[in-house]
Amino acid sequence: MPSTTYALLVGIDAYPAPVNPLRGCVNDIRRVESLLRARLAPPDGRPHPFQPRVLTDAQATRQGIIDGFRQHLRQARADDVALFYYSGHGSQAPSPPEFWHLEPDRLDETLVCWDSRLPEPNHWDLADKELAQLVAEVAESGAHVVVILDCCHSGSGTRMAEEAEVRSRRLPTDDRMRPAATFLVSAEQAAALTVTERSTQAGSGWFTLARGRHVLLAACAPEEEAKELSLGGEQRGAFSFYLLETLQRGRATLSYRDLFKRVNARVRASVSLQSPQLEAHDNRDLGQPFLGGAIPEGPAYYTASYQRESGWAIDGGAVHGIPAPGGDTESTRAETTILAIFPFDSPPADLQNLGTAIGEARVTRRDPTQSMITLMLHNGQSPEPHMTYKALVTALPLTPMVVALEGDAAGLALVRAALAHAGPARTAADETDNNADDHGDDAPTGAPSLLVQEGDLEAAELIVTARDDSYHIRRKGDGYPLVVATRDFTPIRAQLVVQRLEHIARWRKIVELANPDSRLDEAGIRLEIELPDGAGGWQPAAEGRAVRQEYTYQNGAWQQPTFRIKLSNHATRRLYCMAFDLTETWGVYTLLPGGGVWLGPGEETWANAGEPFYGSVPDELWNAG
């Protein structure tokens, strides 16, 4: 396990004019710092193995970031980790002629420092070549180097960037022609550099130079924009939010490959036109645990103890992956984390048998590093305040998707009524109460929806707008509707809107499926996408990035892109495998015969019986623009 983690954490919201400010970058950095400080906390009395240098706003000058690399991160030795995390604006700038052999488009990708765009001379962005040089200097010692960038540097403006609730982390290209002498990399050094093989493929655009060994996680592809919006009750970068959420809920030993897969799915389900990227100098590093295993494996159980001021609590909170309890409606308020309680001297084998549990606990409040609980023993006795217990998570809450409602009051009242009765049917007693309220014979008798809950715009994932006698559903980060508008403000049409919301909520639950306590090796089942190699054969798609395909014009006609999907079992045990196609129009389709197959060790199977899939843009999306 690495001995010390040196981190340079940079977040810039308040840029000086004329740079447009951001609102979630400093939040991102503070959350990263808090999570790592808690998860890397040493036993009492030992020096803290987490050594961060945090630069926010005016501290994050170009020279400040360079000094952060050379004075702070270069302290990392062979057994240490060096982490550079940047949250702010990305951009591009003209590359000087001395570097044109490295830049076919003659543009450098850049990080926008706090003072990058000041009018005085010698204020420049930090270019990709300079970042590569700084990374190489840190990597010379053999430290495990990780670079995480929540910014964008390419792509054109979109409608999404104009929405009040979402911002793009991209600045226009700096048109100034920068002299080569102002770069940290000299022209002589650049002449000896070569573009890496991976940079010729679609990637983040940052992984371009064959420099020091490191792993890169980037928020988006070059043609896309990294977005920030309100998530979890505060302004955050979408990539940073779901990266930290995955780290909190997942095992400490998540590999870069597995971490990326989960973050990529969450980001792409939440905002459009943003595909995170994972790249490595050495592909073998993709199988390493995040931060080289610096985060220790969490305990198999939590400890429940009594606190005189506040009552019973467990030593696990938000940074350990405990979800917040409940919701805002009667039907969702009971949704919370449930734990089985064991005597503190219980051997590990007993924790695998819930029949030996002596009680149950439910989380009532979640704090950053602990959670308050109600604790009940099976024998009806009250737990003794002087006792300590082991607590094992047995159930996690199924939290509803939060939806904001805006627009015509009469139309929204119908949607609220449909939400109030969209859940499972009430008990006979409840139905009697409904009849007593004289709702009429056709009044719905269901409970409130278990999948969808109304909330404010800050907490919402989707927005339903009622206007012009139509209902429109869109993601908070998008400026266009997700589905065709539902016309007419009637109870039946409002129920259809709620049915569509619940369908989307189910789709998202499938996307988000994960078992943080799984005992299966994450590399046990491998899913590979193969693409045509241009010579009649197939080749595996590059790992760690979205597979971007395009129509091609051949023989006088547009040809659809094709691909194949293979699953293989690399584990030592027989496993049951399923694969789904989750379309952008909220469809859920099985890809294997019969829905799933058993694979023994070393066995493999092909989706669609080995026949190619044909990619296409659905007509409803094409027609919607």
C-alpha atoms as one frame of an Amber mdcrd trajectory, in Angstrom:
protein
   0.000   0.000   0.000   1.366   3.469  -0.893   2.704   5.351   2.115   1.741
   8.962   1.315  -0.693  10.580  -1.102   0.389  14.036  -2.253  -2.456  15.931
  -3.899  -2.603  19.207  -5.816  -6.282  20.189  -5.863  -7.181  23.178  -8.050
 -10.660  24.703  -8.317 -11.448  28.057  -9.932 -14.884  29.696  -9.894 -14.168
  33.434  -9.608 -12.022  34.245 -12.620 -11.176  37.914 -13.189 -12.998  39.642
 -16.055 -13.526  39.044 -18.899 -13.614  35.312 -18.102 -17.098  34.016 -17.317
 -17.294  32.727 -13.722 -18.261  29.214 -12.704 -20.025  28.092  -9.537 -19.207
  24.440  -8.835 -15.435  24.069  -9.169 -14.464  25.009  -5.615 -17.276  22.757
  -4.354 -15.771  19.891  -6.351 -12.333  20.407  -4.821 -13.612  20.753  -1.267
 -15.578  17.515  -1.655 -12.528  15.687  -3.035 -10.405  16.935  -0.156 -12.997
  15.914   2.448 -13.477  12.444   1.012  -9.760  11.665   0.750  -8.975  13.139
   4.152 -11.607  10.893   5.742 -10.911   7.740   3.723  -7.116   8.010   4.123
  -7.269   8.812   7.837  -4.579   6.832   9.682  -4.890   5.031  13.011  -4.528
   7.356  15.993  -1.044   8.685  16.554   0.313   8.137  13.054   1.189  10.962
  10.636  -1.631  11.604   8.180  -0.755   9.942   4.835  -2.801  12.515   2.903
  -0.876  15.688   2.094  -2.991  18.069  -0.010  -2.166  21.481  -1.401  -5.445
  23.243  -2.280  -5.490  26.188  -4.682  -8.804  27.993  -5.206  -9.645  31.083
  -7.253  -6.874  33.728  -6.968  -4.448  31.185  -5.487  -4.626  29.123  -8.668
  -2.378  31.285 -10.832  -0.283  29.749 -13.575   2.831  29.987 -11.419   0.947
  28.701  -8.392  -0.027  25.529 -10.269   3.507  25.056 -11.616   4.914  25.473
  -8.102   2.322  22.994  -6.853   3.788  20.371  -9.177   7.451  21.170  -8.605
   7.390  21.950  -4.897   4.590  19.719  -3.633   3.888  16.773  -5.949   7.592
  16.155  -6.614   7.929  15.110  -2.985   6.244  11.825  -3.969   8.612   8.865
  -4.010   8.337   5.404  -5.545   5.829   4.103  -2.981   3.722   7.269  -2.989
   0.800   8.657  -4.990   0.776  12.047  -6.731  -2.718  13.311  -7.622  -3.447
  16.414  -9.710  -7.158  17.323  -9.741  -8.256  20.351 -11.787 -11.798  21.751
 -11.854 -12.288  24.881 -13.954 -12.347  26.215 -17.501 -10.587  24.431 -20.333
  -9.783  25.965 -23.700  -7.456  25.923 -26.704  -4.754  28.200 -28.049  -2.718
  28.410 -31.270   0.339  26.175 -31.152   3.636  27.825 -32.202   5.271  26.454
 -35.378   7.930  24.640 -33.324   5.167  22.324 -32.033   3.196  21.793 -35.223
   4.581  18.266 -35.648   2.723  17.396 -32.454  -0.522  19.183 -33.300  -2.179
  18.341 -36.641  -4.852  20.963 -35.952  -2.161  23.444 -34.769  -4.039  24.001
 -31.522  -2.921  23.275 -27.962  -5.386  22.070 -25.352  -5.119  24.295 -22.272
  -6.141  24.671 -18.643  -7.276  28.225 -17.886  -5.446  29.464 -14.791  -6.821
  32.298 -12.669  -4.514  34.849 -14.328  -4.368  33.262 -17.799  -6.409  35.856
 -19.604  -5.265  39.034 -17.861  -4.348  41.742 -20.362  -0.765  42.132 -19.129
   1.923  40.328 -21.181   3.228  36.853 -20.258  -0.087  35.609 -18.922  -0.861
  32.299 -20.609  -2.986  29.191 -20.099  -1.219  26.007 -19.027  -0.830  24.083
 -22.301  -1.072  20.314 -22.690   2.664  20.077 -23.444   3.458  21.929 -20.237
   1.155  19.654 -18.247   2.905  16.668 -19.825   6.285  18.091 -18.803   5.162
  18.652 -15.216   3.694  15.141 -15.018   6.947  13.699 -16.380   8.964  15.497
 -13.702   6.753  14.040 -10.957   6.796  10.556 -12.497  10.615  10.419 -12.578
  10.683   9.131  -8.992   8.428   6.193  -9.821   5.419   7.576  -7.953   1.931
   6.508  -9.026   0.688   9.617 -10.878  -3.015  10.351 -11.427  -4.441  13.320
 -13.364  -8.159  14.169 -13.136  -9.535  17.013 -15.263 -13.096  18.283 -14.940
 -13.000  20.828 -17.737 -13.455  21.005 -21.490 -11.360  22.540 -24.191 -13.114
  21.933 -27.480 -16.462  21.775 -29.173 -18.828  24.588 -30.064 -21.407  26.272
 -27.886 -24.754  24.513 -27.522 -28.179  25.398 -26.262 -27.398  23.613 -23.027
 -24.736  26.144 -22.115 -27.336  28.873 -22.358 -29.672  27.301 -19.825 -29.797
  29.086 -16.479 -29.301  25.869 -14.507 -26.285  24.500 -16.420 -22.912  25.967
 -17.340 -20.163  24.822 -19.652 -16.568  24.660 -18.400 -15.112  25.932 -21.619
 -13.681  29.264 -22.717 -13.300  30.373 -26.320  -9.918  29.793 -27.920  -7.190
  32.232 -26.880  -6.323  33.753 -30.272  -3.016  35.220 -29.147   0.022  33.677
 -30.844   2.235  32.528 -28.016   6.029  32.372 -28.500   7.577  28.925 -28.058
  10.083  30.412 -25.611   7.289  30.997 -23.077   6.540  27.248 -22.767   7.941
  25.048 -20.033   8.901  22.678 -22.864  11.707  23.954 -25.049  11.695  23.615
 -28.833  14.572  21.126 -28.516  12.578  18.973 -26.093   9.530  19.154 -28.335
  11.556  18.002 -31.328  12.338  14.775 -29.486   8.702  14.127 -28.550   6.316
  11.960 -30.532   2.571  11.776 -30.468   1.472   8.620 -28.664  -0.362   5.912
 -30.559  -3.415   6.392 -28.345  -3.687  10.072 -29.234  -4.468   9.166 -32.830
  -7.698   7.590 -31.613 -10.704   9.388 -30.231  -9.904  10.294 -26.652  -9.894
  13.255 -24.330  -7.405  15.267 -26.383  -5.175  15.666 -23.318  -3.256  12.435
 -23.623  -1.071  13.473 -26.545   2.587  13.290 -25.579   4.706  10.265 -24.688
   5.818  11.574 -21.310   5.778  10.302 -17.715   3.750   7.263 -16.763   0.349
   8.256 -15.409  -3.395   7.579 -15.504  -5.769  10.254 -16.800  -9.485  10.641
 -16.064 -11.079  13.433 -18.111 -14.617  14.792 -18.012 -15.380  14.651 -21.731
 -14.204  14.021 -25.271 -12.650  16.857 -27.340 -15.820  17.646 -29.258 -17.895
  17.837 -26.075 -18.295  20.162 -23.108 -17.977  19.423 -19.397 -21.084  20.634
 -17.617 -21.825  21.858 -14.134 -25.291  22.070 -12.613 -27.073  21.637  -9.312
 -26.504  18.098  -8.020 -26.937  16.877  -4.475 -28.208  20.278  -3.369 -25.250
  22.342  -4.584 -23.572  23.420  -7.807 -21.188  20.704  -8.989 -19.420  19.449
 -12.070 -21.392  16.448 -13.377 -18.193  14.417 -13.803 -16.798  15.261 -10.357
 -20.131  14.628  -8.644 -20.577  11.127 -10.048 -16.888  10.288  -9.655 -17.020
  11.035  -5.934 -20.415   9.373  -5.538 -19.020   6.195  -7.108 -15.940   6.292
  -4.875 -18.149   6.696  -1.812 -20.525   3.881  -2.671 -18.032   1.476  -4.225
 -15.402  -0.753  -2.722 -12.081   0.795  -1.829 -10.401  -1.526  -4.331 -12.284
  -0.274  -7.399  -9.927  -0.432 -10.376  -9.634   2.503 -12.750 -11.413   0.447
 -15.388 -14.354  -0.420 -13.126 -14.515   3.083 -11.655 -14.637   4.558 -15.136
 -17.398   2.238 -16.298 -19.665   3.277 -13.444 -18.911   7.014 -13.682 -19.317
   6.990 -17.451 -22.764   5.380 -17.151 -23.946   7.843 -14.496 -22.713  10.958
 -16.348 -24.133   9.943 -19.712 -27.495   9.093 -18.131 -27.688  12.508 -16.461
 -26.417  14.986 -19.083 -26.206  14.761 -22.841 -23.146  15.182 -25.047 -20.622
  14.440 -22.298 -18.601  11.222 -22.375 -15.864  10.832 -19.713 -12.526   9.419
 -20.851  -9.962   7.096 -19.254  -6.426   6.909 -20.639  -3.144   5.467 -19.436
   0.502   5.588 -20.480   0.569   1.836 -19.821  -2.704  -0.090 -20.316  -1.809
  -2.399 -17.452  -2.395   0.508 -15.080  -6.126   0.474 -15.927  -6.480  -2.676
 -13.823  -4.854  -1.081 -10.780  -7.025   0.077  -7.880  -7.814   3.787  -7.773
  -4.886   5.818  -6.413  -2.770   2.683  -6.585  -4.597   1.204  -3.607  -3.876
   4.168  -1.326  -7.449   4.054   0.022  -7.487   1.145   2.486 -10.114  -1.559
   2.270 -13.092  -0.576   4.396 -14.186  -2.708   7.345 -16.553  -5.612   6.744
 -18.867  -4.049   9.314 -19.567  -0.771  11.085 -19.367  -0.194  14.816 -22.541
   0.905  16.607 -22.041   2.801  19.861 -24.009   5.146  22.109 -23.177   8.865
  22.176 -24.397  10.677  25.271 -25.275  13.872  23.372 -27.057  12.404  20.353
 -27.841   8.701  20.866 -26.884   5.616  18.874 -24.606   6.018  15.837 -22.432
   4.009  13.470 -18.949   5.024  12.316 -19.996   5.288   8.681 -21.371   8.302
   6.842 -21.518   9.933   3.432 -17.816   9.419   2.690 -18.235   5.698   3.396
 -21.161   5.312   1.006 -24.115   5.392   3.431 -27.046   6.880   1.437 -29.181
   9.653   2.867 -32.377   8.246   4.414 -35.869   8.615   3.117 -37.645  11.176
   1.030 -40.194  13.920   1.390 -43.373  11.854   1.073 -44.975   9.349   3.428
 -44.270   6.463   1.029 -40.560   7.240   0.633 -39.709   8.489   4.122 -39.320
   4.929   5.390 -36.684   4.182   2.735 -33.363   4.053   4.550 -30.301   1.896
   5.167 -31.011  -1.153   7.343 -28.305  -2.916   9.337 -28.181  -6.238  11.180
 -26.773  -5.990  14.711 -24.328  -8.549  16.145 -22.444  -8.818  19.454 -19.090
  -7.096  19.172 -17.223 -10.351  19.848 -18.954 -12.127  16.941 -16.442 -13.987
  14.713 -16.378 -13.105  10.974 -18.246 -16.301  10.073 -21.262 -15.202  12.128
 -21.569 -12.004  10.119 -22.351 -14.106   7.047 -25.359 -15.663   8.788 -28.136
 -13.167   9.460 -29.788 -15.758  11.656 -27.218 -15.012  14.356 -28.088 -11.274
  14.399 -29.437 -10.032  17.727 -31.159  -6.908  16.422 -31.737  -4.405  13.643
 -30.870  -0.740  13.110 -32.200   1.899  10.728 -30.351   5.049   9.685 -32.244
   8.200  10.677 -29.657  10.833   9.755 -26.492  10.717   7.680 -23.533  12.969
   8.441 -20.205  13.108   6.585 -18.376  10.526   8.731 -21.106   8.956  10.899
 -24.818   8.166  10.822 -27.427   8.290  13.564 -29.532   5.141  13.969 -32.450
   3.659  15.832 -31.385   0.335  17.341 -33.791  -2.461  18.326 -32.898  -5.861
  19.781 -34.890  -8.944  18.832 -35.564 -10.005  22.431 -37.536  -6.837  23.119
 -34.900  -5.509  25.510 -33.379  -2.072  25.167 -29.742  -1.915  24.030 -27.307
  -1.061  26.804 -25.619   2.349  26.323 -22.298   0.966  27.571 -22.312  -1.820
  24.935 -20.748  -1.695  21.473 -22.120  -3.730  18.561 -21.114  -4.752  15.053
 -23.499  -3.494  12.356 -23.706  -5.052   8.882 -25.615  -3.360   6.022 -28.442
  -5.600   4.788 -30.557  -3.189   2.724 -30.087   0.154   0.974 -32.858   2.658
   0.166 -34.457   2.787  -3.251 -34.590   6.550  -3.481 -37.119   8.041  -5.905
 -36.173  10.225  -8.854 -36.823  13.873  -7.986 -38.785  15.901 -10.528 -39.421
  19.653 -10.540 -42.759  20.985 -11.821 -43.106  24.398 -13.440 -45.646  26.253
 -15.552 -49.444  26.276 -15.719 -50.895  25.755 -12.236 -53.990  23.835 -13.397
 -51.951  21.466 -15.539 -49.468  20.811 -12.740 -52.266  20.104 -10.257 -53.304
  17.177 -12.454 -49.734  15.825 -12.486 -49.497  16.106  -8.697 -52.773  14.205
  -8.360 -51.471  11.472 -10.677 -48.218  11.226  -8.685 -50.179  10.893  -5.452
 -51.856   7.695  -6.688 -49.257   6.138  -9.061 -47.858   3.658  -6.533 -49.108
   0.224  -5.435 -52.747  -0.112  -4.476 -53.607   0.900  -0.948 -54.903  -1.504
   1.671 -58.620  -2.146   2.013 -58.734   0.231   4.973 -57.082   2.936   2.941
 -59.542   2.418   0.090 -62.422   2.721   2.567 -60.966   6.031   3.704 -60.775
   7.184   0.066 -64.415   6.329  -0.521 -65.308   8.237   2.621 -63.653  11.259
   1.067 -66.190  11.044  -1.798 -63.636  10.968  -4.612 -66.047   9.083  -6.804
 -66.082   5.523  -8.164 -63.272   6.176 -10.684 -60.882   7.905  -8.266 -57.447
   6.235  -8.243 -56.683   4.327  -5.061 -52.936   3.801  -5.421 -50.350   5.043
  -2.968 -47.920   7.836  -3.926 -45.374   6.872  -6.578 -42.395   4.924  -5.241
 -40.269   5.877  -8.253 -40.922   9.601  -8.716 -41.159  12.410  -6.186 -41.713
  16.143  -6.647 -38.921  18.388  -5.384 -37.374  21.781  -5.950 -35.178  22.639
  -8.916 -31.962  22.316  -6.916 -32.601  18.646  -6.132 -34.437  17.677  -9.327
 -33.101  15.381 -12.030 -35.927  16.044 -14.494 -38.218  19.012 -15.101 -41.856
  18.814 -16.209 -43.100  22.031 -17.769 -46.798  22.650 -18.388 -47.394  25.282
 -21.053 -49.523  25.859 -24.151 -51.833  22.994 -23.085 -48.903  20.524 -23.317
 -46.548  18.730 -20.918 -42.817  18.748 -21.679 -40.218  16.539 -19.924 -36.516
  17.416 -20.019 -33.328  16.824 -18.084 -32.139  19.720 -15.977 -28.955  19.933
 -17.995 -30.661  19.971 -21.405 -32.453  22.660 -23.347 -34.650  20.247 -25.302
 -37.355  17.691 -24.355 -36.583  14.017 -23.730 -39.838  12.735 -25.212 -42.563
  14.035 -27.481 -44.801  16.570 -25.756 -47.988  15.241 -24.138 -50.886  17.388
 -25.293 -54.006  18.421 -23.326 -54.329  19.113 -19.613 -56.585  16.225 -18.603
 -56.332  13.598 -15.821 -55.647  10.846 -18.385 -52.834  12.820 -20.046 -51.358
  13.711 -16.657 -51.311   9.997 -15.786 -49.470   9.348 -19.065 -46.858  11.936
 -18.066 -46.359  10.175 -14.724 -46.123   6.781 -16.477 -43.370   8.188 -18.684
 -41.562   9.590 -15.653 -41.734   6.230 -13.892 -40.485   4.442 -17.007 -37.477
   6.792 -17.157 -36.893   6.247 -13.432 -36.831   2.445 -13.925 -34.409   2.841
 -16.845 -32.084   4.940 -14.697 -32.225   2.418 -11.851 -30.954  -0.230 -14.272
 -28.151   2.081 -15.433 -27.144   2.743 -11.830 -27.227  -0.901 -10.692 -24.171
  -1.716  -8.600 -23.395  -3.925  -5.643 -20.661  -2.338  -3.524 -20.398  -5.496
  -1.403 -20.085  -7.949  -4.292 -17.530 -10.699  -3.787 -17.127 -11.206  -7.532
 -13.862 -10.096  -9.095 -14.633  -7.012 -11.201 -12.404  -8.406 -13.946 -14.195
 -11.769 -13.891 -16.637 -10.915 -16.659 -15.316  -8.989 -19.624 -17.495  -7.227
 -22.182 -15.704  -6.294 -25.404 -16.871  -4.191 -28.319 -15.324  -5.022 -31.692
 -15.243  -2.644 -34.655 -14.561  -3.285 -38.361 -10.840  -3.022 -39.129 -11.387
  -1.873 -42.729  -9.979  -5.082 -44.185 -12.977  -7.345 -43.658 -12.059  -8.272
 -40.100 -12.735  -6.999 -36.599 -10.626  -5.436 -33.863 -11.375  -4.628 -30.191
 -12.324  -1.026 -29.437  -9.884   0.964 -27.296 -10.538   0.727 -23.572 -11.352
   3.642 -21.346 -13.340   5.805 -23.708 -16.679   6.098 -25.436 -16.951   4.313
 -28.781 -17.865   7.054 -31.221 -19.219   5.848 -34.562 -20.334   7.730 -37.631
 -22.243   7.127 -40.828 -19.927   6.800 -43.845 -20.737   7.635 -47.454 -19.839
   4.653 -49.656 -20.872   3.680 -53.167 -23.317   6.543 -53.427 -25.174   5.836
 -50.172 -24.836   6.462 -46.445 -23.774   3.329 -44.550 -24.669   2.642 -40.924
 -21.799   1.985 -38.497 -21.502  -1.591 -37.204 -20.067  -3.307 -34.144 -20.089
  -6.653 -32.325 -20.331  -7.447 -28.595 -18.634 -10.381 -26.836 -18.816 -11.517
 -23.204 -16.187 -13.801 -21.692 -15.764 -15.364 -18.250 -12.273 -14.841 -16.805
 -13.291 -15.952 -13.312 -12.694 -19.356 -11.742 -16.372 -20.138 -11.251 -19.470
 -20.554 -13.400 -21.402 -17.278 -13.733 -24.795 -16.257 -15.074 -24.483 -13.306
 -17.467 -27.008 -10.835 -18.838 -26.510  -7.864 -21.151 -28.915  -5.043 -21.929
 -29.230  -2.355 -24.558 -30.415   0.830 -22.838 -31.383   3.189 -25.640 -31.548
   6.973 -25.583 -35.307   6.678 -26.046 -35.551   4.777 -22.729 -35.855   1.307
 -24.213 -34.547  -1.779 -22.384 -33.684  -4.762 -24.598 -31.889  -8.023 -23.794
 -28.930  -8.878 -26.032 -28.450 -12.565 -25.179 -30.701 -15.488 -26.143 -33.299
 -16.184 -23.476 -32.238 -13.025 -21.641 -29.065 -14.529 -20.147 -26.596 -17.414
 -20.344 -24.396 -19.452 -18.022 -20.678 -19.185 -18.791 -18.093 -21.507 -17.315
 -14.487 -20.422 -16.667 -12.851 -19.509 -19.968 -16.114 -19.610 -21.931 -17.417
 -16.767 -24.075 -20.584 -15.823 -25.924 -21.570 -13.277 -28.557 -24.529 -10.955
 -28.324 -26.958 -11.211 -31.243 -25.519 -14.668 -32.012 -22.324 -13.034 -33.228
 -24.035 -10.993 -35.927 -23.145  -7.274 -36.122 -25.250  -4.571 -34.563 -26.067
  -1.553 -36.717 -25.873   1.818 -35.044 -28.450   4.434 -35.968 -30.037   7.682
 -34.850 -33.665   6.962 -33.836 -36.183   8.712 -36.057 -37.849  10.426 -33.101
 -34.520  11.999 -32.061 -33.618  12.944 -35.619 -37.021  14.549 -36.190 -36.742
  16.404 -32.875 -33.466  17.969 -34.004
